[in-house]
Amino acid sequence: MDERVREHADVLVDWSARVEAGDDVVLSVGPDAHDLAVAVAERLGERGANLLATYSSGELTRAYLRAHDGTFDEPPDHELALFEETDVYLSLGGGRNISAMADVPGETRQAYSSGRTAVREARLGTRWVSTVHPTRSLAQRAGMAYEEYRSFAYDAILRDWEALAEEMGRMKDVLDDGSTVRLVSGGTDLTLRIDGRTAVNSAASVAYDSHNLPSGEVFTAPYATDGEVTFDVPMTIRGESVRNVRLAFEDGVVVDHDAERGADVITEVLETDVGARRLGELGVGMNRGIDRYTDNILFDEKMGDTVHLALGRAYDACLPDDESATESAVHVDLLLDVSENSRLEVDGEVVQRNGRFRWEDGFDG
Amino acid sequence: MDERVREHADVLVDWSARVEAGDDVVLSVGPDAHDLAVAVAERLGERGANLLATYSSGELTRAYLRAHDGTFDEPPDHELALFEETDVYLSLGGGRNISAMADVPGETRQAYSSGRTAVREARLGTRWVSTVHPTRSLAQRAGMAYEEYRSFAYDAILRDWEALAEEMGRMKDVLDDGSTVRLVSGGTDLTLRIDGRTAVNSAASVAYDSHNLPSGEVFTAPYATDGEVTFDVPMTIRGESVRNVRLAFEDGVVVDHDAERGADVITEVLETDVGARRLGELGVGMNRGIDRYTDNILFDEKMGDTVHLALGRAYDACLPDDESATESAVHVDLLLDVSENSRLEVDGEVVQRNGRFRWEDGFDG
């Protein structure tokens, strides 16, 4: 077995999920994530945790959902009972075809998802972590050769997380202490309020309330956004290619939008509900192990020299206790490259210019 | 998808497990059983059952067990909770290497198994059915080409189960009404008492208290065995090839034994405990879809024109309510070919001669 698979398992079990002896662990295994699952099982055995592996296959779910009449009013009591007794949930994504469920009607998916709300909530109550095993299917989506993609993925995953967590802690402190963010870049001059909000140091560990591996971003929940922004990182949203989306905000709400490509899907997102016209997230990518866009949000939004904003739902963790998140059915991330001609200011002080943070060598305040 | 995979799923879900709307189903999927799992998921969706798929991999379990310190005193509460709420458990065997766990120490396996007693009992309390997806690994064990093996397996699985259950019901009636069985074949003249015992019509359905697909045998729990028996069907027991095992019984107990090959492993079995020197099962194979030995007991013991006896544990279902089964840690099946120069008598009347039953054309009483 490739030593990097074992190292991935080490990071996942020890740094990310903090597995201890006696923990009841559910390991969700994608059809092509077998090798990582074996490495994780080995580590779980060493730790003396209990292991139940589940099988997560888009093809299985597709077959089930297409045959189902779409009424999901008998809740899955057995799965609910499982997750109510689960301490740690580790999801090892790794399918053979990211489009495996492309022909399942949207309303069936929605009904299935709604019927599983209690299961999902129980699962989110565990020390859960999502990661992916680099597969040929993901390599294909990224437009990369398989071995090339594996190197890319392990560069992102096998970080010195402790050091990165410390650096990200600086960014969190700046955001927590700040009131106003100004983001300036090509086609972008945006002001956002963040006072009263708490940033999350997303260091790929449940100890930091961070549940993705890789991670490496600091994010908060902005409000009262004003100005214009251009998202110059190409991506795919709901199966549509989008490019150079431009949004204009007044008093926190999108008042105008267009795009060089994919304007229709942005319109569709904005029209979902009231919350979809507001920002739920301002995120600063700080994982320098990620050196290119692969059209996979799990990686893209963590990339160093990027900033992202999300339309829709905010994370509760960012909000004061007495405030609940913007209600929205969507959370759609959009990315800016900030490596050149860009600056991020907090309360008038430049924190990041052309990708460099003010505590880094080469920062030109 | 091969139509036979769909038919296999139909038999499993409808005939074997009797799945109904709202049933909470656990589907255990072997790494190479994906195609059957997809077909079963489709059928479960049609029936409106709830589906949770688990992943059953010898490689995963091996990695976990070899890394574990071997003390399993923290029970897997999450898995227990799952099976306590499960209505139907469907196990789709289908690994890539039947020897995947060959280097796990026996005592570790035993400790793991003991630590999971409660989980196993909860699982046996469901409408559980075990089947196998024909894989290349099983084809290899059978010494057959892959497509050849698939034909073999589906011939065994895709029977007219209703008609076979009816025919097997005749055999069950004969055994239930009988007191003494005499089995005569080359090297075999054995007398067994069966009065007071109840035969199981193992028709591959939970409705018949039968939990294997394929099945197709009628079995009971004999006692007071006398005489000699030669098991002429070659097989592998605990990794050892055995051939022409001979056992001599007096008053229900093995008093002498030898074998053309594998005598040591038979000695090892007999010395396990007191119960291992007694017979726990007399079974009559009645599945004529199985036309050859493949050294897989799931198939071999169901084959038409065979009779099998098991050393060790009896099934509770065969015993009177006030009697508990012979205690033994083992249940080791051994087979006789009864297609030639053979007869099975119950209370002096021939029920089967040279493979033909008395209700069949060609029976020569």
PDB file of N, CA, C and O in Angstrom, chain B residues 189-245:
ATOM      1  N   ASP B 189     -23.201 -48.166   6.243  1.00  0.00           N
ATOM      2  CA  ASP B 189     -24.444 -48.779   6.718  1.00  0.00           C
ATOM      3  C   ASP B 189     -24.675 -48.220   8.113  1.00  0.00           C
ATOM      4  O   ASP B 189     -24.081 -48.663   9.098  1.00  0.00           O
ATOM      5  N   LEU B 190     -25.546 -47.217   8.174  1.00  0.00           N
ATOM      6  CA  LEU B 190     -25.692 -46.419   9.388  1.00  0.00           C
ATOM      7  C   LEU B 190     -27.160 -46.384   9.801  1.00  0.00           C
ATOM      8  O   LEU B 190     -28.042 -46.258   8.955  1.00  0.00           O
ATOM      9  N   THR B 191     -27.404 -46.507  11.103  1.00  0.00           N
ATOM     10  CA  THR B 191     -28.764 -46.396  11.625  1.00  0.00           C
ATOM     11  C   THR B 191     -28.817 -45.200  12.574  1.00  0.00           C
ATOM     12  O   THR B 191     -27.921 -45.021  13.401  1.00  0.00           O
ATOM     13  N   LEU B 192     -29.855 -44.380  12.408  1.00  0.00           N
ATOM     14  CA  LEU B 192     -29.976 -43.166  13.234  1.00  0.00           C
ATOM     15  C   LEU B 192     -31.402 -43.076  13.750  1.00  0.00           C
ATOM     16  O   LEU B 192     -32.359 -43.371  13.023  1.00  0.00           O
ATOM     17  N   ARG B 193     -31.574 -42.658  14.994  1.00  0.00           N
ATOM     18  CA  ARG B 193     -32.919 -42.438  15.537  1.00  0.00           C
ATOM     19  C   ARG B 193     -33.312 -40.986  15.270  1.00  0.00           C
ATOM     20  O   ARG B 193     -32.492 -40.070  15.385  1.00  0.00           O
ATOM     21  N   ILE B 194     -34.588 -40.777  14.903  1.00  0.00           N
ATOM     22  CA  ILE B 194     -35.083 -39.409  14.670  1.00  0.00           C
ATOM     23  C   ILE B 194     -36.448 -39.175  15.323  1.00  0.00           C
ATOM     24  O   ILE B 194     -37.046 -38.112  15.140  1.00  0.00           O
ATOM     25  N   ASP B 195     -36.952 -40.182  16.069  1.00  0.00           N
ATOM     26  CA  ASP B 195     -38.281 -39.963  16.651  1.00  0.00           C
ATOM     27  C   ASP B 195     -38.228 -38.836  17.678  1.00  0.00           C
ATOM     28  O   ASP B 195     -37.257 -38.663  18.404  1.00  0.00           O
ATOM     29  N   GLY B 196     -39.271 -38.033  17.670  1.00  0.00           N
ATOM     30  CA  GLY B 196     -39.329 -36.877  18.570  1.00  0.00           C
ATOM     31  C   GLY B 196     -38.670 -35.641  17.988  1.00  0.00           C
ATOM     32  O   GLY B 196     -38.773 -34.549  18.550  1.00  0.00           O
ATOM     33  N   ARG B 197     -38.013 -35.810  16.864  1.00  0.00           N
ATOM     34  CA  ARG B 197     -37.332 -34.677  16.235  1.00  0.00           C
ATOM     35  C   ARG B 197     -38.183 -34.097  15.090  1.00  0.00           C
ATOM     36  O   ARG B 197     -39.000 -34.812  14.513  1.00  0.00           O
ATOM     37  N   THR B 198     -37.980 -32.814  14.791  1.00  0.00           N
ATOM     38  CA  THR B 198     -38.750 -32.135  13.748  1.00  0.00           C
ATOM     39  C   THR B 198     -37.812 -31.733  12.609  1.00  0.00           C
ATOM     40  O   THR B 198     -36.789 -31.087  12.853  1.00  0.00           O
ATOM     41  N   ALA B 199     -38.172 -32.122  11.405  1.00  0.00           N
ATOM     42  CA  ALA B 199     -37.336 -31.761  10.261  1.00  0.00           C
ATOM     43  C   ALA B 199     -37.634 -30.332   9.809  1.00  0.00           C
ATOM     44  O   ALA B 199     -38.747 -29.832   9.965  1.00  0.00           O
ATOM     45  N   VAL B 200     -36.614 -29.671   9.247  1.00  0.00           N
ATOM     46  CA  VAL B 200     -36.774 -28.336   8.673  1.00  0.00           C
ATOM     47  C   VAL B 200     -36.788 -28.461   7.150  1.00  0.00           C
ATOM     48  O   VAL B 200     -35.902 -29.089   6.558  1.00  0.00           O
ATOM     49  N   ASN B 201     -37.843 -27.908   6.553  1.00  0.00           N
ATOM     50  CA  ASN B 201     -37.960 -27.823   5.092  1.00  0.00           C
ATOM     51  C   ASN B 201     -37.226 -26.555   4.673  1.00  0.00           C
ATOM     52  O   ASN B 201     -37.791 -25.464   4.692  1.00  0.00           O
ATOM     53  N   SER B 202     -35.963 -26.703   4.313  1.00  0.00           N
ATOM     54  CA  SER B 202     -35.128 -25.524   4.085  1.00  0.00           C
ATOM     55  C   SER B 202     -35.289 -25.031   2.652  1.00  0.00           C
ATOM     56  O   SER B 202     -34.522 -25.356   1.756  1.00  0.00           O
ATOM     57  N   ALA B 203     -36.325 -24.217   2.482  1.00  0.00           N
ATOM     58  CA  ALA B 203     -36.738 -23.795   1.140  1.00  0.00           C
ATOM     59  C   ALA B 203     -36.298 -22.375   0.827  1.00  0.00           C
ATOM     60  O   ALA B 203     -36.945 -21.685   0.048  1.00  0.00           O
ATOM     61  N   ALA B 204     -35.189 -21.937   1.418  1.00  0.00           N
ATOM     62  CA  ALA B 204     -34.585 -20.641   1.084  1.00  0.00           C
ATOM     63  C   ALA B 204     -35.505 -19.470   1.378  1.00  0.00           C
ATOM     64  O   ALA B 204     -35.507 -18.473   0.663  1.00  0.00           O
ATOM     65  N   SER B 205     -36.301 -19.605   2.434  1.00  0.00           N
ATOM     66  CA  SER B 205     -37.200 -18.513   2.799  1.00  0.00           C
ATOM     67  C   SER B 205     -37.385 -18.473   4.303  1.00  0.00           C
ATOM     68  O   SER B 205     -37.541 -19.515   4.945  1.00  0.00           O
ATOM     69  N   VAL B 206     -37.415 -17.256   4.834  1.00  0.00           N
ATOM     70  CA  VAL B 206     -37.668 -17.095   6.266  1.00  0.00           C
ATOM     71  C   VAL B 206     -39.024 -17.694   6.637  1.00  0.00           C
ATOM     72  O   VAL B 206     -39.221 -18.101   7.782  1.00  0.00           O
ATOM     73  N   ALA B 207     -39.931 -17.790   5.670  1.00  0.00           N
ATOM     74  CA  ALA B 207     -41.239 -18.388   5.947  1.00  0.00           C
ATOM     75  C   ALA B 207     -41.106 -19.872   6.274  1.00  0.00           C
ATOM     76  O   ALA B 207     -42.021 -20.466   6.853  1.00  0.00           O
ATOM     77  N   TYR B 208     -39.980 -20.469   5.903  1.00  0.00           N
ATOM     78  CA  TYR B 208     -39.718 -21.882   6.205  1.00  0.00           C
ATOM     79  C   TYR B 208     -38.581 -22.019   7.228  1.00  0.00           C
ATOM     80  O   TYR B 208     -37.978 -23.079   7.322  1.00  0.00           O
ATOM     81  N   ASP B 209     -38.275 -20.934   7.935  1.00  0.00           N
ATOM     82  CA  ASP B 209     -37.165 -20.936   8.887  1.00  0.00           C
ATOM     83  C   ASP B 209     -35.853 -21.339   8.198  1.00  0.00           C
ATOM     84  O   ASP B 209     -35.008 -22.030   8.760  1.00  0.00           O
ATOM     85  N   SER B 210     -35.699 -20.879   6.968  1.00  0.00           N
ATOM     86  CA  SER B 210     -34.554 -21.236   6.135  1.00  0.00           C
ATOM     87  C   SER B 210     -33.874 -19.935   5.705  1.00  0.00           C
ATOM     88  O   SER B 210     -34.533 -19.017   5.226  1.00  0.00           O
ATOM     89  N   HIS B 211     -32.567 -19.838   5.895  1.00  0.00           N
ATOM     90  CA  HIS B 211     -31.902 -18.539   5.797  1.00  0.00           C
ATOM     91  C   HIS B 211     -30.761 -18.496   4.787  1.00  0.00           C
ATOM     92  O   HIS B 211     -29.963 -17.572   4.804  1.00  0.00           O
ATOM     93  N   ASN B 212     -30.642 -19.521   3.956  1.00  0.00           N
ATOM     94  CA  ASN B 212     -29.634 -19.501   2.902  1.00  0.00           C
ATOM     95  C   ASN B 212     -30.299 -19.473   1.533  1.00  0.00           C
ATOM     96  O   ASN B 212     -31.303 -20.150   1.313  1.00  0.00           O
ATOM     97  N   LEU B 213     -29.683 -18.722   0.615  1.00  0.00           N
ATOM     98  CA  LEU B 213     -30.095 -18.763  -0.785  1.00  0.00           C
ATOM     99  C   LEU B 213     -28.834 -18.988  -1.603  1.00  0.00           C
ATOM    100  O   LEU B 213     -27.960 -18.116  -1.596  1.00  0.00           O
ATOM    101  N   PRO B 214     -28.622 -20.091  -2.318  1.00  0.00           N
ATOM    102  CA  PRO B 214     -29.602 -21.162  -2.469  1.00  0.00           C
ATOM    103  C   PRO B 214     -29.744 -22.003  -1.210  1.00  0.00           C
ATOM    104  O   PRO B 214     -28.843 -22.042  -0.386  1.00  0.00           O
ATOM    105  N   SER B 215     -30.899 -22.691  -1.146  1.00  0.00           N
ATOM    106  CA  SER B 215     -31.023 -23.768  -0.188  1.00  0.00           C
ATOM    107  C   SER B 215     -31.593 -24.946  -0.960  1.00  0.00           C
ATOM    108  O   SER B 215     -31.343 -25.066  -2.167  1.00  0.00           O
ATOM    109  N   GLY B 216     -32.379 -25.785  -0.290  1.00  0.00           N
ATOM    110  CA  GLY B 216     -32.917 -26.958  -0.977  1.00  0.00           C
ATOM    111  C   GLY B 216     -32.480 -28.234  -0.286  1.00  0.00           C
ATOM    112  O   GLY B 216     -31.986 -29.166  -0.926  1.00  0.00           O
ATOM    113  N   GLU B 217     -32.642 -28.284   1.020  1.00  0.00           N
ATOM    114  CA  GLU B 217     -32.349 -29.495   1.774  1.00  0.00           C
ATOM    115  C   GLU B 217     -33.423 -29.642   2.839  1.00  0.00           C
ATOM    116  O   GLU B 217     -34.093 -28.681   3.210  1.00  0.00           O
ATOM    117  N   VAL B 218     -33.600 -30.885   3.285  1.00  0.00           N
ATOM    118  CA  VAL B 218     -34.444 -31.149   4.444  1.00  0.00           C
ATOM    119  C   VAL B 218     -33.527 -31.758   5.491  1.00  0.00           C
ATOM    120  O   VAL B 218     -32.773 -32.684   5.192  1.00  0.00           O
ATOM    121  N   PHE B 219     -33.548 -31.196   6.689  1.00  0.00           N
ATOM    122  CA  PHE B 219     -32.630 -31.720   7.697  1.00  0.00           C
ATOM    123  C   PHE B 219     -33.310 -31.886   9.046  1.00  0.00           C
ATOM    124  O   PHE B 219     -34.301 -31.224   9.357  1.00  0.00           O
ATOM    125  N   THR B 220     -32.755 -32.797   9.825  1.00  0.00           N
ATOM    126  CA  THR B 220     -33.245 -33.010  11.181  1.00  0.00           C
ATOM    127  C   THR B 220     -32.052 -33.289  12.089  1.00  0.00           C
ATOM    128  O   THR B 220     -30.906 -33.243  11.641  1.00  0.00           O
ATOM    129  N   ALA B 221     -32.332 -33.522  13.362  1.00  0.00           N
ATOM    130  CA  ALA B 221     -31.251 -33.753  14.335  1.00  0.00           C
ATOM    131  C   ALA B 221     -31.329 -35.209  14.808  1.00  0.00           C
ATOM    132  O   ALA B 221     -32.193 -35.554  15.611  1.00  0.00           O
ATOM    133  N   PRO B 222     -30.455 -36.070  14.311  1.00  0.00           N
ATOM    134  CA  PRO B 222     -30.508 -37.489  14.668  1.00  0.00           C
ATOM    135  C   PRO B 222     -29.844 -37.745  16.022  1.00  0.00           C
ATOM    136  O   PRO B 222     -29.138 -36.890  16.541  1.00  0.00           O
ATOM    137  N   TYR B 223     -30.053 -38.956  16.533  1.00  0.00           N
ATOM    138  CA  TYR B 223     -29.349 -39.350  17.766  1.00  0.00           C
ATOM    139  C   TYR B 223     -29.202 -40.863  17.761  1.00  0.00           C
ATOM    140  O   TYR B 223     -29.706 -41.550  16.872  1.00  0.00           O
ATOM    141  N   ALA B 224     -28.489 -41.377  18.747  1.00  0.00           N
ATOM    142  CA  ALA B 224     -28.302 -42.823  18.909  1.00  0.00           C
ATOM    143  C   ALA B 224     -27.809 -43.495  17.620  1.00  0.00           C
ATOM    144  O   ALA B 224     -28.247 -44.598  17.254  1.00  0.00           O
ATOM    145  N   THR B 225     -26.879 -42.837  16.924  1.00  0.00           N
ATOM    146  CA  THR B 225     -26.342 -43.345  15.665  1.00  0.00           C
ATOM    147  C   THR B 225     -25.497 -44.605  15.908  1.00  0.00           C
ATOM    148  O   THR B 225     -24.705 -44.649  16.850  1.00  0.00           O
ATOM    149  N   ASP B 226     -25.674 -45.612  15.041  1.00  0.00           N
ATOM    150  CA  ASP B 226     -24.861 -46.831  15.101  1.00  0.00           C
ATOM    151  C   ASP B 226     -24.429 -47.230  13.698  1.00  0.00           C
ATOM    152  O   ASP B 226     -25.202 -47.079  12.747  1.00  0.00           O
ATOM    153  N   GLY B 227     -23.203 -47.780  13.612  1.00  0.00           N
ATOM    154  CA  GLY B 227     -22.743 -48.289  12.327  1.00  0.00           C
ATOM    155  C   GLY B 227     -21.588 -47.495  11.751  1.00  0.00           C
ATOM    156  O   GLY B 227     -20.908 -46.748  12.464  1.00  0.00           O
ATOM    157  N   GLU B 228     -21.386 -47.648  10.436  1.00  0.00           N
ATOM    158  CA  GLU B 228     -20.249 -47.000   9.778  1.00  0.00           C
ATOM    159  C   GLU B 228     -20.701 -46.134   8.612  1.00  0.00           C
ATOM    160  O   GLU B 228     -21.674 -46.455   7.930  1.00  0.00           O
ATOM    161  N   VAL B 229     -19.950 -45.090   8.359  1.00  0.00           N
ATOM    162  CA  VAL B 229     -20.263 -44.209   7.234  1.00  0.00           C
ATOM    163  C   VAL B 229     -18.958 -43.772   6.565  1.00  0.00           C
ATOM    164  O   VAL B 229     -17.949 -43.537   7.227  1.00  0.00           O
ATOM    165  N   THR B 230     -19.009 -43.721   5.229  1.00  0.00           N
ATOM    166  CA  THR B 230     -17.871 -43.208   4.459  1.00  0.00           C
ATOM    167  C   THR B 230     -18.348 -41.990   3.667  1.00  0.00           C
ATOM    168  O   THR B 230     -19.330 -42.081   2.914  1.00  0.00           O
ATOM    169  N   PHE B 231     -17.677 -40.874   3.872  1.00  0.00           N
ATOM    170  CA  PHE B 231     -18.038 -39.632   3.179  1.00  0.00           C
ATOM    171  C   PHE B 231     -17.159 -39.510   1.943  1.00  0.00           C
ATOM    172  O   PHE B 231     -15.966 -39.224   2.049  1.00  0.00           O
ATOM    173  N   ASP B 232     -17.765 -39.764   0.779  1.00  0.00           N
ATOM    174  CA  ASP B 232     -16.962 -39.858  -0.437  1.00  0.00           C
ATOM    175  C   ASP B 232     -16.902 -38.566  -1.244  1.00  0.00           C
ATOM    176  O   ASP B 232     -16.274 -38.534  -2.308  1.00  0.00           O
ATOM    177  N   VAL B 233     -17.520 -37.482  -0.743  1.00  0.00           N
ATOM    178  CA  VAL B 233     -17.430 -36.209  -1.461  1.00  0.00           C
ATOM    179  C   VAL B 233     -16.208 -35.448  -0.936  1.00  0.00           C
ATOM    180  O   VAL B 233     -16.120 -35.162   0.261  1.00  0.00           O
ATOM    181  N   PRO B 234     -15.258 -35.132  -1.831  1.00  0.00           N
ATOM    182  CA  PRO B 234     -14.062 -34.416  -1.379  1.00  0.00           C
ATOM    183  C   PRO B 234     -14.414 -32.992  -0.949  1.00  0.00           C
ATOM    184  O   PRO B 234     -15.270 -32.360  -1.550  1.00  0.00           O
ATOM    185  N   MET B 235     -13.768 -32.519   0.092  1.00  0.00           N
ATOM    186  CA  MET B 235     -14.007 -31.143   0.520  1.00  0.00           C
ATOM    187  C   MET B 235     -12.819 -30.594   1.300  1.00  0.00           C
ATOM    188  O   MET B 235     -11.858 -31.320   1.569  1.00  0.00           O
ATOM    189  N   THR B 236     -12.904 -29.313   1.607  1.00  0.00           N
ATOM    190  CA  THR B 236     -11.850 -28.658   2.381  1.00  0.00           C
ATOM    191  C   THR B 236     -12.420 -28.278   3.740  1.00  0.00           C
ATOM    192  O   THR B 236     -13.473 -27.663   3.823  1.00  0.00           O
ATOM    193  N   ILE B 237     -11.731 -28.714   4.797  1.00  0.00           N
ATOM    194  CA  ILE B 237     -12.159 -28.380   6.155  1.00  0.00           C
ATOM    195  C   ILE B 237     -10.998 -27.676   6.849  1.00  0.00           C
ATOM    196  O   ILE B 237      -9.887 -28.219   6.903  1.00  0.00           O
ATOM    197  N   ARG B 238     -11.259 -26.468   7.331  1.00  0.00           N
ATOM    198  CA  ARG B 238     -10.204 -25.662   7.980  1.00  0.00           C
ATOM    199  C   ARG B 238      -8.936 -25.577   7.127  1.00  0.00           C
ATOM    200  O   ARG B 238      -7.821 -25.747   7.624  1.00  0.00           O
ATOM    201  N   GLY B 239      -9.137 -25.388   5.848  1.00  0.00           N
ATOM    202  CA  GLY B 239      -8.009 -25.238   4.948  1.00  0.00           C
ATOM    203  C   GLY B 239      -7.332 -26.536   4.545  1.00  0.00           C
ATOM    204  O   GLY B 239      -6.390 -26.527   3.749  1.00  0.00           O
ATOM    205  N   GLU B 240      -7.817 -27.679   5.085  1.00  0.00           N
ATOM    206  CA  GLU B 240      -7.207 -28.972   4.751  1.00  0.00           C
ATOM    207  C   GLU B 240      -8.129 -29.739   3.802  1.00  0.00           C
ATOM    208  O   GLU B 240      -9.339 -29.813   4.021  1.00  0.00           O
ATOM    209  N   SER B 241      -7.537 -30.336   2.817  1.00  0.00           N
ATOM    210  CA  SER B 241      -8.281 -31.190   1.900  1.00  0.00           C
ATOM    211  C   SER B 241      -8.588 -32.526   2.592  1.00  0.00           C
ATOM    212  O   SER B 241      -7.676 -33.169   3.122  1.00  0.00           O
ATOM    213  N   VAL B 242      -9.847 -32.929   2.599  1.00  0.00           N
ATOM    214  CA  VAL B 242     -10.194 -34.232   3.197  1.00  0.00           C
ATOM    215  C   VAL B 242     -10.892 -35.096   2.151  1.00  0.00           C
ATOM    216  O   VAL B 242     -11.586 -34.603   1.270  1.00  0.00           O
ATOM    217  N   ARG B 243     -10.671 -36.420   2.274  1.00  0.00           N
ATOM    218  CA  ARG B 243     -11.232 -37.342   1.288  1.00  0.00           C
ATOM    219  C   ARG B 243     -11.493 -38.692   1.962  1.00  0.00           C
ATOM    220  O   ARG B 243     -10.684 -39.177   2.747  1.00  0.00           O
ATOM    221  N   ASN B 244     -12.666 -39.235   1.620  1.00  0.00           N
ATOM    222  CA  ASN B 244     -13.061 -40.551   2.142  1.00  0.00           C
ATOM    223  C   ASN B 244     -12.848 -40.684   3.653  1.00  0.00           C
ATOM    224  O   ASN B 244     -12.162 -41.579   4.138  1.00  0.00           O
ATOM    225  N   VAL B 245     -13.496 -39.779   4.350  1.00  0.00           N
ATOM    226  CA  VAL B 245     -13.511 -39.871   5.820  1.00  0.00           C
ATOM    227  C   VAL B 245     -14.421 -41.038   6.221  1.00  0.00           C
ATOM    228  O   VAL B 245     -15.526 -41.183   5.704  1.00  0.00           O
TER     229      VAL B 245
END
